[in-house]
Amino acid sequence: MSISGKAKLAGVVGWPVAQSLSPAMHTYWLAEHGIDGAYVPLPVRPEDFATVLRGLRLAGFRGVSVTVPHKEAAFAFVHRCDDAARAAGAVNQLVFHADGTIEGLNTDMPGLRASLEDTLGGGLNGAAAVLLGAGGASRAAVLALDSLGAGEIRILNRNRERAASLASALAPAAKARLVPLGLTDWPAASRDAALVVHATSAGMKGTPPLDLALDTLPGTAAVCDIVYNPLQTELLMRAKARGLMTIDGLGMLMHQGVAAFHAFYGTEPKVTSELRKALEKALAHGS
Ligand code: ATR
């Protein structure tokens, strides 16, 4: 679709950004709704982040999505933000308002929550969940699991101290009991878990996955991987082989994009099976 001189502009800022599916997703929605707009990938080094943000605002961008490694840095630039961003200390969407202010949103948290709800068909009703990882992505995951009603969230991380600092940082905002553990605690931590969410960067394209034996999980457990490249991670393949319910990273990606698209272009898009198919195709073509 061609665009006019009045096109609404937005994009995704990351380093690297070539792996992002956000341009494919937003471009799909722009075409679906016949919107005069564009959404572009913006590779930006950490040291250039502030300069580029200023430039994009001056060039009339409506806002940008923010991905690794800028999510925490972006939080420092906002004049106001939503509760999820405040609790996570990170934003993944920046909205540039006409009065010069910048609003920060964390749509990762509601995005993961919606994706989990889609598959689980409800909340966790006080059950225990295991979260693998204690980095940036895990912050939103703790908040999503908490808002889904987890009774206990066991945060397992290679570096146990990082799990402890994440747990103490988020404990005031969480209703669930947050238990920091090491990856070696997996056998005991997984035994009665209703849900496992993988949020480490191990297993992304080109890196070896965590080596976890899933035989300790109850047969009713669900396993979610927030990595979407590759879509069928080793962890999800192992879970499927055991007959467990699985939730891949595309669900979170699509759901987190809904609020962003609305903020940038003024229309609320839908998460559909056609969109999923288009993104699977984009992934297969080497995104
Ligand atoms: P992100 O923002 O994607 O979460 P991050 O903040 O760098 O990125 O966090 C990466 C997470 O993946 C951390 O939990 C990290 O564990 P450590 O804190 O122990 O470093 C985890 N991680 C990365 N590679 C890993 C590996 N090979 N084995 C286990 N955990 C790994």
PDB file of C-alpha atoms and ligand atoms in Angstrom:
ATOM      1  CA  MET A   1       0.000   0.000   0.000  1.00  0.00           C
ATOM      2  CA  SER A   2       1.375   3.436  -0.831  1.00  0.00           C
ATOM      3  CA  ILE A   3       1.516   6.198   1.768  1.00  0.00           C
ATOM      4  CA  SER A   4       0.945   9.951   1.505  1.00  0.00           C
ATOM      5  CA  GLY A   5       2.893  12.925   2.819  1.00  0.00           C
ATOM      6  CA  LYS A   6       0.598  12.904   5.853  1.00  0.00           C
ATOM      7  CA  ALA A   7       1.286   9.269   6.784  1.00  0.00           C
ATOM      8  CA  LYS A   8       1.326   8.361  10.484  1.00  0.00           C
ATOM      9  CA  LEU A   9       4.821   7.139  11.361  1.00  0.00           C
ATOM     10  CA  ALA A  10       6.043   4.730  14.011  1.00  0.00           C
ATOM     11  CA  GLY A  11       8.671   2.021  14.312  1.00  0.00           C
ATOM     12  CA  VAL A  12      10.658  -0.276  16.555  1.00  0.00           C
ATOM     13  CA  VAL A  13      13.968   0.730  18.141  1.00  0.00           C
ATOM     14  CA  GLY A  14      16.368  -2.092  19.046  1.00  0.00           C
ATOM     15  CA  TRP A  15      19.969  -3.273  18.761  1.00  0.00           C
ATOM     16  CA  PRO A  16      19.897  -5.492  16.864  1.00  0.00           C
ATOM     17  CA  VAL A  17      16.434  -5.106  15.371  1.00  0.00           C
ATOM     18  CA  ALA A  18      16.608  -7.285  12.259  1.00  0.00           C
ATOM     19  CA  GLN A  19      15.034 -10.230  14.138  1.00  0.00           C
ATOM     20  CA  SER A  20      11.920  -8.224  15.122  1.00  0.00           C
ATOM     21  CA  LEU A  21       8.535  -9.313  13.772  1.00  0.00           C
ATOM     22  CA  SER A  22       6.914  -6.030  14.852  1.00  0.00           C
ATOM     23  CA  PRO A  23       7.303  -4.354  11.414  1.00  0.00           C
ATOM     24  CA  ALA A  24       5.591  -7.343   9.740  1.00  0.00           C
ATOM     25  CA  MET A  25       2.801  -7.324  12.327  1.00  0.00           C
ATOM     26  CA  HIS A  26       2.063  -3.585  12.287  1.00  0.00           C
ATOM     27  CA  THR A  27       2.312  -3.458   8.484  1.00  0.00           C
ATOM     28  CA  TYR A  28      -0.237  -6.299   8.334  1.00  0.00           C
ATOM     29  CA  TRP A  29      -2.650  -4.318  10.547  1.00  0.00           C
ATOM     30  CA  LEU A  30      -2.033  -1.055   8.628  1.00  0.00           C
ATOM     31  CA  ALA A  31      -3.013  -2.801   5.377  1.00  0.00           C
ATOM     32  CA  GLU A  32      -5.973  -4.572   7.005  1.00  0.00           C
ATOM     33  CA  HIS A  33      -7.406  -1.261   8.237  1.00  0.00           C
ATOM     34  CA  GLY A  34      -6.387   0.771   5.159  1.00  0.00           C
ATOM     35  CA  ILE A  35      -4.460   3.248   7.315  1.00  0.00           C
ATOM     36  CA  ASP A  36      -2.175   5.839   5.745  1.00  0.00           C
ATOM     37  CA  GLY A  37       0.864   4.967   7.841  1.00  0.00           C
ATOM     38  CA  ALA A  38       4.182   3.137   8.112  1.00  0.00           C
ATOM     39  CA  TYR A  39       6.026   1.175  10.794  1.00  0.00           C
ATOM     40  CA  VAL A  40       9.761   0.762  10.273  1.00  0.00           C
ATOM     41  CA  PRO A  41      12.690  -1.091  11.915  1.00  0.00           C
ATOM     42  CA  LEU A  42      15.162   1.321  13.542  1.00  0.00           C
ATOM     43  CA  PRO A  43      18.556  -0.196  14.475  1.00  0.00           C
ATOM     44  CA  VAL A  44      19.915   2.083  17.221  1.00  0.00           C
ATOM     45  CA  ARG A  45      23.033   1.598  19.386  1.00  0.00           C
ATOM     46  CA  PRO A  46      22.528   2.132  23.144  1.00  0.00           C
ATOM     47  CA  GLU A  47      24.751   5.257  23.148  1.00  0.00           C
ATOM     48  CA  ASP A  48      22.613   6.847  20.392  1.00  0.00           C
ATOM     49  CA  PHE A  49      19.223   6.101  21.969  1.00  0.00           C
ATOM     50  CA  ALA A  50      18.575   9.605  23.389  1.00  0.00           C
ATOM     51  CA  THR A  51      19.662  11.386  20.202  1.00  0.00           C
ATOM     52  CA  VAL A  52      17.512   9.167  18.004  1.00  0.00           C
ATOM     53  CA  LEU A  53      14.443   9.574  20.225  1.00  0.00           C
ATOM     54  CA  ARG A  54      14.789  13.349  19.990  1.00  0.00           C
ATOM     55  CA  GLY A  55      15.197  13.098  16.217  1.00  0.00           C
ATOM     56  CA  LEU A  56      12.151  10.858  15.774  1.00  0.00           C
ATOM     57  CA  ARG A  57      10.004  13.234  17.816  1.00  0.00           C
ATOM     58  CA  LEU A  58      11.215  16.195  15.770  1.00  0.00           C
ATOM     59  CA  ALA A  59      10.486  14.249  12.573  1.00  0.00           C
ATOM     60  CA  GLY A  60       6.862  13.802  13.616  1.00  0.00           C
ATOM     61  CA  PHE A  61       6.822  10.134  14.650  1.00  0.00           C
ATOM     62  CA  ARG A  62       3.749   9.152  16.704  1.00  0.00           C
ATOM     63  CA  GLY A  63       5.907   6.935  18.865  1.00  0.00           C
ATOM     64  CA  VAL A  64       8.087   3.847  18.855  1.00  0.00           C
ATOM     65  CA  SER A  65       8.145   0.335  20.209  1.00  0.00           C
ATOM     66  CA  VAL A  66      11.263  -0.378  22.233  1.00  0.00           C
ATOM     67  CA  THR A  67      13.013  -3.716  22.330  1.00  0.00           C
ATOM     68  CA  VAL A  68      16.252  -5.193  23.700  1.00  0.00           C
ATOM     69  CA  PRO A  69      18.433  -3.589  25.047  1.00  0.00           C
ATOM     70  CA  HIS A  70      16.592  -0.262  25.452  1.00  0.00           C
ATOM     71  CA  LYS A  71      13.552  -1.108  27.616  1.00  0.00           C
ATOM     72  CA  GLU A  72      15.010   0.068  30.922  1.00  0.00           C
ATOM     73  CA  ALA A  73      16.707   3.124  29.353  1.00  0.00           C
ATOM     74  CA  ALA A  74      13.405   4.141  27.740  1.00  0.00           C
ATOM     75  CA  PHE A  75      11.761   4.254  31.159  1.00  0.00           C
ATOM     76  CA  ALA A  76      14.022   7.189  32.090  1.00  0.00           C
ATOM     77  CA  PHE A  77      12.663   9.292  29.202  1.00  0.00           C
ATOM     78  CA  VAL A  78       8.974   9.175  30.007  1.00  0.00           C
ATOM     79  CA  HIS A  79       6.954  11.996  31.554  1.00  0.00           C
ATOM     80  CA  ARG A  80       4.204   9.570  32.557  1.00  0.00           C
ATOM     81  CA  CYS A  81       3.581   5.852  32.309  1.00  0.00           C
ATOM     82  CA  ASP A  82       1.080   3.079  33.020  1.00  0.00           C
ATOM     83  CA  ASP A  83       1.109   0.956  36.199  1.00  0.00           C
ATOM     84  CA  ALA A  84       2.763  -2.017  34.482  1.00  0.00           C
ATOM     85  CA  ALA A  85       5.668   0.152  33.296  1.00  0.00           C
ATOM     86  CA  ARG A  86       6.098   1.669  36.755  1.00  0.00           C
ATOM     87  CA  ALA A  87       6.108  -1.721  38.456  1.00  0.00           C
ATOM     88  CA  ALA A  88       8.454  -3.270  35.874  1.00  0.00           C
ATOM     89  CA  GLY A  89      10.775  -0.236  35.643  1.00  0.00           C
ATOM     90  CA  ALA A  90      10.745  -0.825  31.898  1.00  0.00           C
ATOM     91  CA  VAL A  91       8.701   0.293  28.907  1.00  0.00           C
ATOM     92  CA  ASN A  92       8.241  -1.316  25.507  1.00  0.00           C
ATOM     93  CA  GLN A  93       6.177   1.448  23.884  1.00  0.00           C
ATOM     94  CA  LEU A  94       6.858   5.194  23.827  1.00  0.00           C
ATOM     95  CA  VAL A  95       4.052   7.462  22.686  1.00  0.00           C
ATOM     96  CA  PHE A  96       5.028  10.987  21.572  1.00  0.00           C
ATOM     97  CA  HIS A  97       2.199  13.406  22.344  1.00  0.00           C
ATOM     98  CA  ALA A  98       1.566  16.672  20.495  1.00  0.00           C
ATOM     99  CA  ASP A  99       2.271  18.704  23.672  1.00  0.00           C
ATOM    100  CA  GLY A 100       5.865  17.392  23.691  1.00  0.00           C
ATOM    101  CA  THR A 101       5.395  14.849  26.477  1.00  0.00           C
ATOM    102  CA  ILE A 102       6.379  11.185  26.204  1.00  0.00           C
ATOM    103  CA  GLU A 103       4.132   8.481  27.614  1.00  0.00           C
ATOM    104  CA  GLY A 104       5.582   5.060  28.427  1.00  0.00           C
ATOM    105  CA  LEU A 105       3.603   1.815  28.256  1.00  0.00           C
ATOM    106  CA  ASN A 106       4.552  -1.696  29.244  1.00  0.00           C
ATOM    107  CA  THR A 107       2.363  -3.829  27.020  1.00  0.00           C
ATOM    108  CA  ASP A 108       4.577  -6.927  27.530  1.00  0.00           C
ATOM    109  CA  MET A 109       2.819  -7.574  30.823  1.00  0.00           C
ATOM    110  CA  PRO A 110      -0.802  -7.496  29.555  1.00  0.00           C
ATOM    111  CA  GLY A 111       0.410  -9.142  26.311  1.00  0.00           C
ATOM    112  CA  LEU A 112       1.778 -12.187  28.121  1.00  0.00           C
ATOM    113  CA  ARG A 113      -1.241 -12.280  30.401  1.00  0.00           C
ATOM    114  CA  ALA A 114      -3.645 -12.296  27.431  1.00  0.00           C
ATOM    115  CA  SER A 115      -1.624 -14.966  25.648  1.00  0.00           C
ATOM    116  CA  LEU A 116      -1.630 -17.221  28.737  1.00  0.00           C
ATOM    117  CA  GLU A 117      -5.351 -16.629  29.293  1.00  0.00           C
ATOM    118  CA  ASP A 118      -6.106 -17.547  25.667  1.00  0.00           C
ATOM    119  CA  THR A 119      -4.661 -21.013  26.202  1.00  0.00           C
ATOM    120  CA  LEU A 120      -5.357 -21.650  29.871  1.00  0.00           C
ATOM    121  CA  GLY A 121      -8.904 -20.362  29.514  1.00  0.00           C
ATOM    122  CA  GLY A 122      -8.822 -18.620  32.882  1.00  0.00           C
ATOM    123  CA  GLY A 123      -6.642 -17.714  35.829  1.00  0.00           C
ATOM    124  CA  LEU A 124      -4.240 -19.728  37.974  1.00  0.00           C
ATOM    125  CA  ASN A 125      -6.467 -19.749  41.093  1.00  0.00           C
ATOM    126  CA  GLY A 126      -3.603 -19.729  43.586  1.00  0.00           C
ATOM    127  CA  ALA A 127      -1.508 -22.427  41.855  1.00  0.00           C
ATOM    128  CA  ALA A 128       2.295 -22.342  41.734  1.00  0.00           C
ATOM    129  CA  ALA A 129       4.131 -21.147  38.624  1.00  0.00           C
ATOM    130  CA  VAL A 130       7.795 -21.490  37.688  1.00  0.00           C
ATOM    131  CA  LEU A 131       9.491 -18.600  35.934  1.00  0.00           C
ATOM    132  CA  LEU A 132      12.821 -19.345  34.273  1.00  0.00           C
ATOM    133  CA  GLY A 133      15.078 -16.264  34.143  1.00  0.00           C
ATOM    134  CA  ALA A 134      15.472 -13.052  36.083  1.00  0.00           C
ATOM    135  CA  GLY A 135      16.410 -10.540  33.377  1.00  0.00           C
ATOM    136  CA  GLY A 136      14.430  -7.728  31.783  1.00  0.00           C
ATOM    137  CA  ALA A 137      11.795 -10.012  30.229  1.00  0.00           C
ATOM    138  CA  SER A 138      11.159 -11.720  33.566  1.00  0.00           C
ATOM    139  CA  ARG A 139       9.954  -8.531  35.249  1.00  0.00           C
ATOM    140  CA  ALA A 140       6.880  -8.308  33.026  1.00  0.00           C
ATOM    141  CA  ALA A 141       6.413 -12.085  33.389  1.00  0.00           C
ATOM    142  CA  VAL A 142       6.303 -11.922  37.217  1.00  0.00           C
ATOM    143  CA  LEU A 143       3.641  -9.210  37.009  1.00  0.00           C
ATOM    144  CA  ALA A 144       1.634 -11.146  34.409  1.00  0.00           C
ATOM    145  CA  LEU A 145       1.695 -14.349  36.497  1.00  0.00           C
ATOM    146  CA  ASP A 146       0.744 -12.372  39.580  1.00  0.00           C
ATOM    147  CA  SER A 147      -2.188 -10.723  37.834  1.00  0.00           C
ATOM    148  CA  LEU A 148      -3.335 -14.167  36.599  1.00  0.00           C
ATOM    149  CA  GLY A 149      -3.676 -15.260  40.217  1.00  0.00           C
ATOM    150  CA  ALA A 150      -0.557 -17.369  40.852  1.00  0.00           C
ATOM    151  CA  GLY A 151      -0.234 -18.207  44.560  1.00  0.00           C
ATOM    152  CA  GLU A 152       3.519 -18.655  44.355  1.00  0.00           C
ATOM    153  CA  ILE A 153       6.000 -17.670  41.652  1.00  0.00           C
ATOM    154  CA  ARG A 154       9.269 -19.590  41.806  1.00  0.00           C
ATOM    155  CA  ILE A 155      11.900 -17.527  40.015  1.00  0.00           C
ATOM    156  CA  LEU A 156      14.706 -19.821  38.876  1.00  0.00           C
ATOM    157  CA  ASN A 157      17.840 -18.171  37.529  1.00  0.00           C
ATOM    158  CA  ARG A 158      21.376 -19.309  36.713  1.00  0.00           C
ATOM    159  CA  ASN A 159      22.571 -16.414  38.878  1.00  0.00           C
ATOM    160  CA  ARG A 160      20.518 -16.890  42.049  1.00  0.00           C
ATOM    161  CA  GLU A 161      21.353 -13.409  43.411  1.00  0.00           C
ATOM    162  CA  ARG A 162      19.715 -11.833  40.380  1.00  0.00           C
ATOM    163  CA  ALA A 163      16.580 -13.881  41.113  1.00  0.00           C
ATOM    164  CA  ALA A 164      16.685 -12.623  44.717  1.00  0.00           C
ATOM    165  CA  SER A 165      16.970  -8.987  43.681  1.00  0.00           C
ATOM    166  CA  LEU A 166      14.130  -9.354  41.160  1.00  0.00           C
ATOM    167  CA  ALA A 167      11.946 -10.964  43.849  1.00  0.00           C
ATOM    168  CA  SER A 168      12.638  -8.229  46.388  1.00  0.00           C
ATOM    169  CA  ALA A 169      12.127  -5.457  43.812  1.00  0.00           C
ATOM    170  CA  LEU A 170       8.718  -6.799  42.763  1.00  0.00           C
ATOM    171  CA  ALA A 171       7.458  -8.166  46.098  1.00  0.00           C
ATOM    172  CA  PRO A 172       5.758  -4.861  47.076  1.00  0.00           C
ATOM    173  CA  ALA A 173       3.760  -4.865  43.819  1.00  0.00           C
ATOM    174  CA  ALA A 174       2.876  -8.591  43.864  1.00  0.00           C
ATOM    175  CA  LYS A 175       0.158 -10.494  45.729  1.00  0.00           C
ATOM    176  CA  ALA A 176       1.845 -13.873  45.045  1.00  0.00           C
ATOM    177  CA  ARG A 177       4.729 -15.208  47.127  1.00  0.00           C
ATOM    178  CA  LEU A 178       7.926 -14.683  45.105  1.00  0.00           C
ATOM    179  CA  VAL A 179      10.543 -17.381  45.756  1.00  0.00           C
ATOM    180  CA  PRO A 180      14.040 -16.839  44.315  1.00  0.00           C
ATOM    181  CA  LEU A 181      15.870 -20.065  43.420  1.00  0.00           C
ATOM    182  CA  GLY A 182      18.675 -21.401  41.237  1.00  0.00           C
ATOM    183  CA  LEU A 183      18.221 -23.418  38.034  1.00  0.00           C
ATOM    184  CA  THR A 184      19.454 -26.492  39.928  1.00  0.00           C
ATOM    185  CA  ASP A 185      16.280 -26.279  42.079  1.00  0.00           C
ATOM    186  CA  TRP A 186      14.197 -27.190  38.994  1.00  0.00           C
ATOM    187  CA  PRO A 187      13.290 -30.791  40.001  1.00  0.00           C
ATOM    188  CA  ALA A 188      11.675 -29.739  43.310  1.00  0.00           C
ATOM    189  CA  ALA A 189      10.298 -26.423  42.019  1.00  0.00           C
ATOM    190  CA  SER A 190       8.583 -28.035  39.030  1.00  0.00           C
ATOM    191  CA  ARG A 191       6.932 -30.940  40.866  1.00  0.00           C
ATOM    192  CA  ASP A 192       3.552 -29.285  41.563  1.00  0.00           C
ATOM    193  CA  ALA A 193       3.741 -26.362  39.094  1.00  0.00           C
ATOM    194  CA  ALA A 194       0.673 -25.554  37.011  1.00  0.00           C
ATOM    195  CA  LEU A 195       2.608 -23.382  34.573  1.00  0.00           C
ATOM    196  CA  VAL A 196       6.204 -22.821  33.467  1.00  0.00           C
ATOM    197  CA  VAL A 197       7.203 -19.603  31.708  1.00  0.00           C
ATOM    198  CA  HIS A 198      10.600 -19.510  30.031  1.00  0.00           C
ATOM    199  CA  ALA A 199      12.029 -15.969  29.913  1.00  0.00           C
ATOM    200  CA  THR A 200      15.790 -16.461  29.600  1.00  0.00           C
ATOM    201  CA  SER A 201      17.614 -15.633  26.394  1.00  0.00           C
ATOM    202  CA  ALA A 202      18.950 -19.209  26.133  1.00  0.00           C
ATOM    203  CA  GLY A 203      17.484 -21.003  23.097  1.00  0.00           C
ATOM    204  CA  MET A 204      17.096 -17.940  20.877  1.00  0.00           C
ATOM    205  CA  LYS A 205      18.308 -18.486  17.331  1.00  0.00           C
ATOM    206  CA  GLY A 206      21.959 -19.541  17.457  1.00  0.00           C
ATOM    207  CA  THR A 207      22.206 -20.119  21.235  1.00  0.00           C
ATOM    208  CA  PRO A 208      21.902 -23.446  23.051  1.00  0.00           C
ATOM    209  CA  PRO A 209      18.683 -23.923  25.087  1.00  0.00           C
ATOM    210  CA  LEU A 210      18.441 -24.659  28.803  1.00  0.00           C
ATOM    211  CA  ASP A 211      18.743 -28.375  29.369  1.00  0.00           C
ATOM    212  CA  LEU A 212      15.683 -29.180  31.494  1.00  0.00           C
ATOM    213  CA  ALA A 213      14.105 -32.596  31.899  1.00  0.00           C
ATOM    214  CA  LEU A 214      10.339 -32.050  31.968  1.00  0.00           C
ATOM    215  CA  ASP A 215       9.464 -35.393  33.525  1.00  0.00           C
ATOM    216  CA  THR A 216       9.062 -33.835  36.995  1.00  0.00           C
ATOM    217  CA  LEU A 217       6.150 -31.627  35.823  1.00  0.00           C
ATOM    218  CA  PRO A 218       2.583 -32.781  36.468  1.00  0.00           C
ATOM    219  CA  GLY A 219       0.782 -33.983  33.323  1.00  0.00           C
ATOM    220  CA  THR A 220      -1.667 -31.070  33.667  1.00  0.00           C
ATOM    221  CA  ALA A 221       1.043 -28.384  33.524  1.00  0.00           C
ATOM    222  CA  ALA A 222       1.350 -25.878  30.673  1.00  0.00           C
ATOM    223  CA  VAL A 223       4.671 -24.637  29.292  1.00  0.00           C
ATOM    224  CA  CYS A 224       5.081 -21.187  27.756  1.00  0.00           C
ATOM    225  CA  ASP A 225       8.137 -19.872  25.925  1.00  0.00           C
ATOM    226  CA  ILE A 226       8.306 -16.144  25.281  1.00  0.00           C
ATOM    227  CA  VAL A 227      11.010 -16.648  22.643  1.00  0.00           C
ATOM    228  CA  TYR A 228       9.415 -16.621  19.166  1.00  0.00           C
ATOM    229  CA  ASN A 229      12.484 -17.075  17.041  1.00  0.00           C
ATOM    230  CA  PRO A 230      12.557 -20.057  16.653  1.00  0.00           C
ATOM    231  CA  LEU A 231       8.830 -20.526  17.270  1.00  0.00           C
ATOM    232  CA  GLN A 232       9.133 -24.203  18.142  1.00  0.00           C
ATOM    233  CA  THR A 233      11.831 -24.011  20.798  1.00  0.00           C
ATOM    234  CA  GLU A 234      13.515 -27.095  22.180  1.00  0.00           C
ATOM    235  CA  LEU A 235      11.597 -26.534  25.440  1.00  0.00           C
ATOM    236  CA  LEU A 236       8.214 -26.488  23.655  1.00  0.00           C
ATOM    237  CA  MET A 237       9.129 -29.562  21.619  1.00  0.00           C
ATOM    238  CA  ARG A 238      10.022 -31.420  24.813  1.00  0.00           C
ATOM    239  CA  ALA A 239       6.758 -30.286  26.421  1.00  0.00           C
ATOM    240  CA  LYS A 240       4.748 -31.461  23.392  1.00  0.00           C
ATOM    241  CA  ALA A 241       6.540 -34.794  23.422  1.00  0.00           C
ATOM    242  CA  ARG A 242       5.364 -35.208  27.024  1.00  0.00           C
ATOM    243  CA  GLY A 243       1.816 -34.297  26.033  1.00  0.00           C
ATOM    244  CA  LEU A 244       1.802 -30.994  27.952  1.00  0.00           C
ATOM    245  CA  MET A 245      -0.106 -27.906  26.860  1.00  0.00           C
ATOM    246  CA  THR A 246       2.223 -25.392  25.141  1.00  0.00           C
ATOM    247  CA  ILE A 247       2.093 -21.635  24.542  1.00  0.00           C
ATOM    248  CA  ASP A 248       4.545 -20.118  22.070  1.00  0.00           C
ATOM    249  CA  GLY A 249       5.965 -16.578  21.925  1.00  0.00           C
ATOM    250  CA  LEU A 250       3.791 -15.351  19.046  1.00  0.00           C
ATOM    251  CA  GLY A 251       0.751 -14.988  21.320  1.00  0.00           C
ATOM    252  CA  MET A 252       2.539 -12.507  23.574  1.00  0.00           C
ATOM    253  CA  LEU A 253       3.978 -10.639  20.592  1.00  0.00           C
ATOM    254  CA  MET A 254       0.556 -10.215  18.957  1.00  0.00           C
ATOM    255  CA  HIS A 255      -1.271  -9.245  22.157  1.00  0.00           C
ATOM    256  CA  GLN A 256       1.395  -6.733  23.252  1.00  0.00           C
ATOM    257  CA  GLY A 257       1.116  -5.050  19.851  1.00  0.00           C
ATOM    258  CA  VAL A 258      -2.607  -4.270  20.126  1.00  0.00           C
ATOM    259  CA  ALA A 259      -2.270  -1.357  22.586  1.00  0.00           C
ATOM    260  CA  ALA A 260       0.777  -0.046  20.723  1.00  0.00           C
ATOM    261  CA  PHE A 261      -1.044   0.006  17.385  1.00  0.00           C
ATOM    262  CA  HIS A 262      -3.970   1.783  19.004  1.00  0.00           C
ATOM    263  CA  ALA A 263      -1.662   4.401  20.547  1.00  0.00           C
ATOM    264  CA  PHE A 264       0.182   5.031  17.256  1.00  0.00           C
ATOM    265  CA  TYR A 265      -2.646   4.855  14.723  1.00  0.00           C
ATOM    266  CA  GLY A 266      -5.895   5.350  16.690  1.00  0.00           C
ATOM    267  CA  THR A 267      -7.497   1.996  15.766  1.00  0.00           C
ATOM    268  CA  GLU A 268      -7.687  -1.140  17.896  1.00  0.00           C
ATOM    269  CA  PRO A 269      -6.587  -4.147  15.805  1.00  0.00           C
ATOM    270  CA  LYS A 270      -7.545  -7.783  16.373  1.00  0.00           C
ATOM    271  CA  VAL A 271      -5.401 -10.823  17.135  1.00  0.00           C
ATOM    272  CA  THR A 272      -6.546 -13.389  14.579  1.00  0.00           C
ATOM    273  CA  SER A 273      -5.436 -16.746  13.212  1.00  0.00           C
ATOM    274  CA  GLU A 274      -4.768 -15.001   9.862  1.00  0.00           C
ATOM    275  CA  LEU A 275      -2.315 -12.643  11.571  1.00  0.00           C
ATOM    276  CA  ARG A 276      -0.617 -15.629  13.223  1.00  0.00           C
ATOM    277  CA  LYS A 277      -0.295 -17.331   9.825  1.00  0.00           C
ATOM    278  CA  ALA A 278       1.219 -14.190   8.284  1.00  0.00           C
ATOM    279  CA  LEU A 279       3.777 -13.941  11.113  1.00  0.00           C
ATOM    280  CA  GLU A 280       4.644 -17.633  10.897  1.00  0.00           C
ATOM    281  CA  LYS A 281       5.276 -17.073   7.198  1.00  0.00           C
ATOM    282  CA  ALA A 282       7.479 -14.035   7.946  1.00  0.00           C
ATOM    283  CA  LEU A 283       9.448 -16.146  10.448  1.00  0.00           C
ATOM    284  CA  ALA A 284       9.873 -18.934   7.915  1.00  0.00           C
ATOM    285  CA  HIS A 285      11.222 -16.399   5.422  1.00  0.00           C
ATOM    286  CA  GLY A 286      14.123 -15.652   7.727  1.00  0.00           C
ATOM    287  CA  SER A 287      13.118 -12.829  10.080  1.00  0.00           C
TER     288      SER A 287
HETATM  289  P1  ATR B   1      16.201 -10.053  28.754  1.00  0.00           P
HETATM  290  O1  ATR B   1      15.909  -8.581  28.781  1.00  0.00           O
HETATM  291  O2  ATR B   1      15.962 -10.705  27.423  1.00  0.00           O
HETATM  292  O3  ATR B   1      15.572 -10.796  29.877  1.00  0.00           O
HETATM  293  P2  ATR B   1      18.704 -10.072  30.163  1.00  0.00           P
HETATM  294  O4  ATR B   1      18.228  -8.996  31.085  1.00  0.00           O
HETATM  295  O5  ATR B   1      20.101  -9.988  29.648  1.00  0.00           O
HETATM  296  O6  ATR B   1      17.786 -10.163  28.885  1.00  0.00           O
HETATM  297  O7  ATR B   1      18.471 -11.491  30.876  1.00  0.00           O
HETATM  298  C1  ATR B   1      18.834 -12.685  30.294  1.00  0.00           C
HETATM  299  C2  ATR B   1      18.299 -13.817  31.150  1.00  0.00           C
HETATM  300  O8  ATR B   1      18.632 -15.054  30.508  1.00  0.00           O
HETATM  301  C3  ATR B   1      18.918 -13.903  32.546  1.00  0.00           C
HETATM  302  O9  ATR B   1      17.987 -14.489  33.423  1.00  0.00           O
HETATM  303  C4  ATR B   1      20.113 -14.842  32.296  1.00  0.00           C
HETATM  304  O10 ATR B   1      20.582 -15.498  33.436  1.00  0.00           O
HETATM  305  P3  ATR B   1      21.745 -14.818  34.369  1.00  0.00           P
HETATM  306  O11 ATR B   1      21.071 -13.706  35.110  1.00  0.00           O
HETATM  307  O12 ATR B   1      22.189 -15.915  35.243  1.00  0.00           O
HETATM  308  O13 ATR B   1      22.782 -14.320  33.399  1.00  0.00           O
HETATM  309  C5  ATR B   1      19.463 -15.831  31.374  1.00  0.00           C
HETATM  310  N1  ATR B   1      20.401 -16.588  30.548  1.00  0.00           N
HETATM  311  C6  ATR B   1      21.015 -16.182  29.413  1.00  0.00           C
HETATM  312  N2  ATR B   1      21.784 -17.168  28.902  1.00  0.00           N
HETATM  313  C7  ATR B   1      21.646 -18.228  29.739  1.00  0.00           C
HETATM  314  C8  ATR B   1      22.163 -19.553  29.752  1.00  0.00           C
HETATM  315  N3  ATR B   1      22.997 -19.988  28.804  1.00  0.00           N
HETATM  316  N4  ATR B   1      21.811 -20.382  30.767  1.00  0.00           N
HETATM  317  C9  ATR B   1      20.961 -19.965  31.736  1.00  0.00           C
HETATM  318  N5  ATR B   1      20.419 -18.715  31.778  1.00  0.00           N
HETATM  319  C10 ATR B   1      20.767 -17.861  30.794  1.00  0.00           C
END
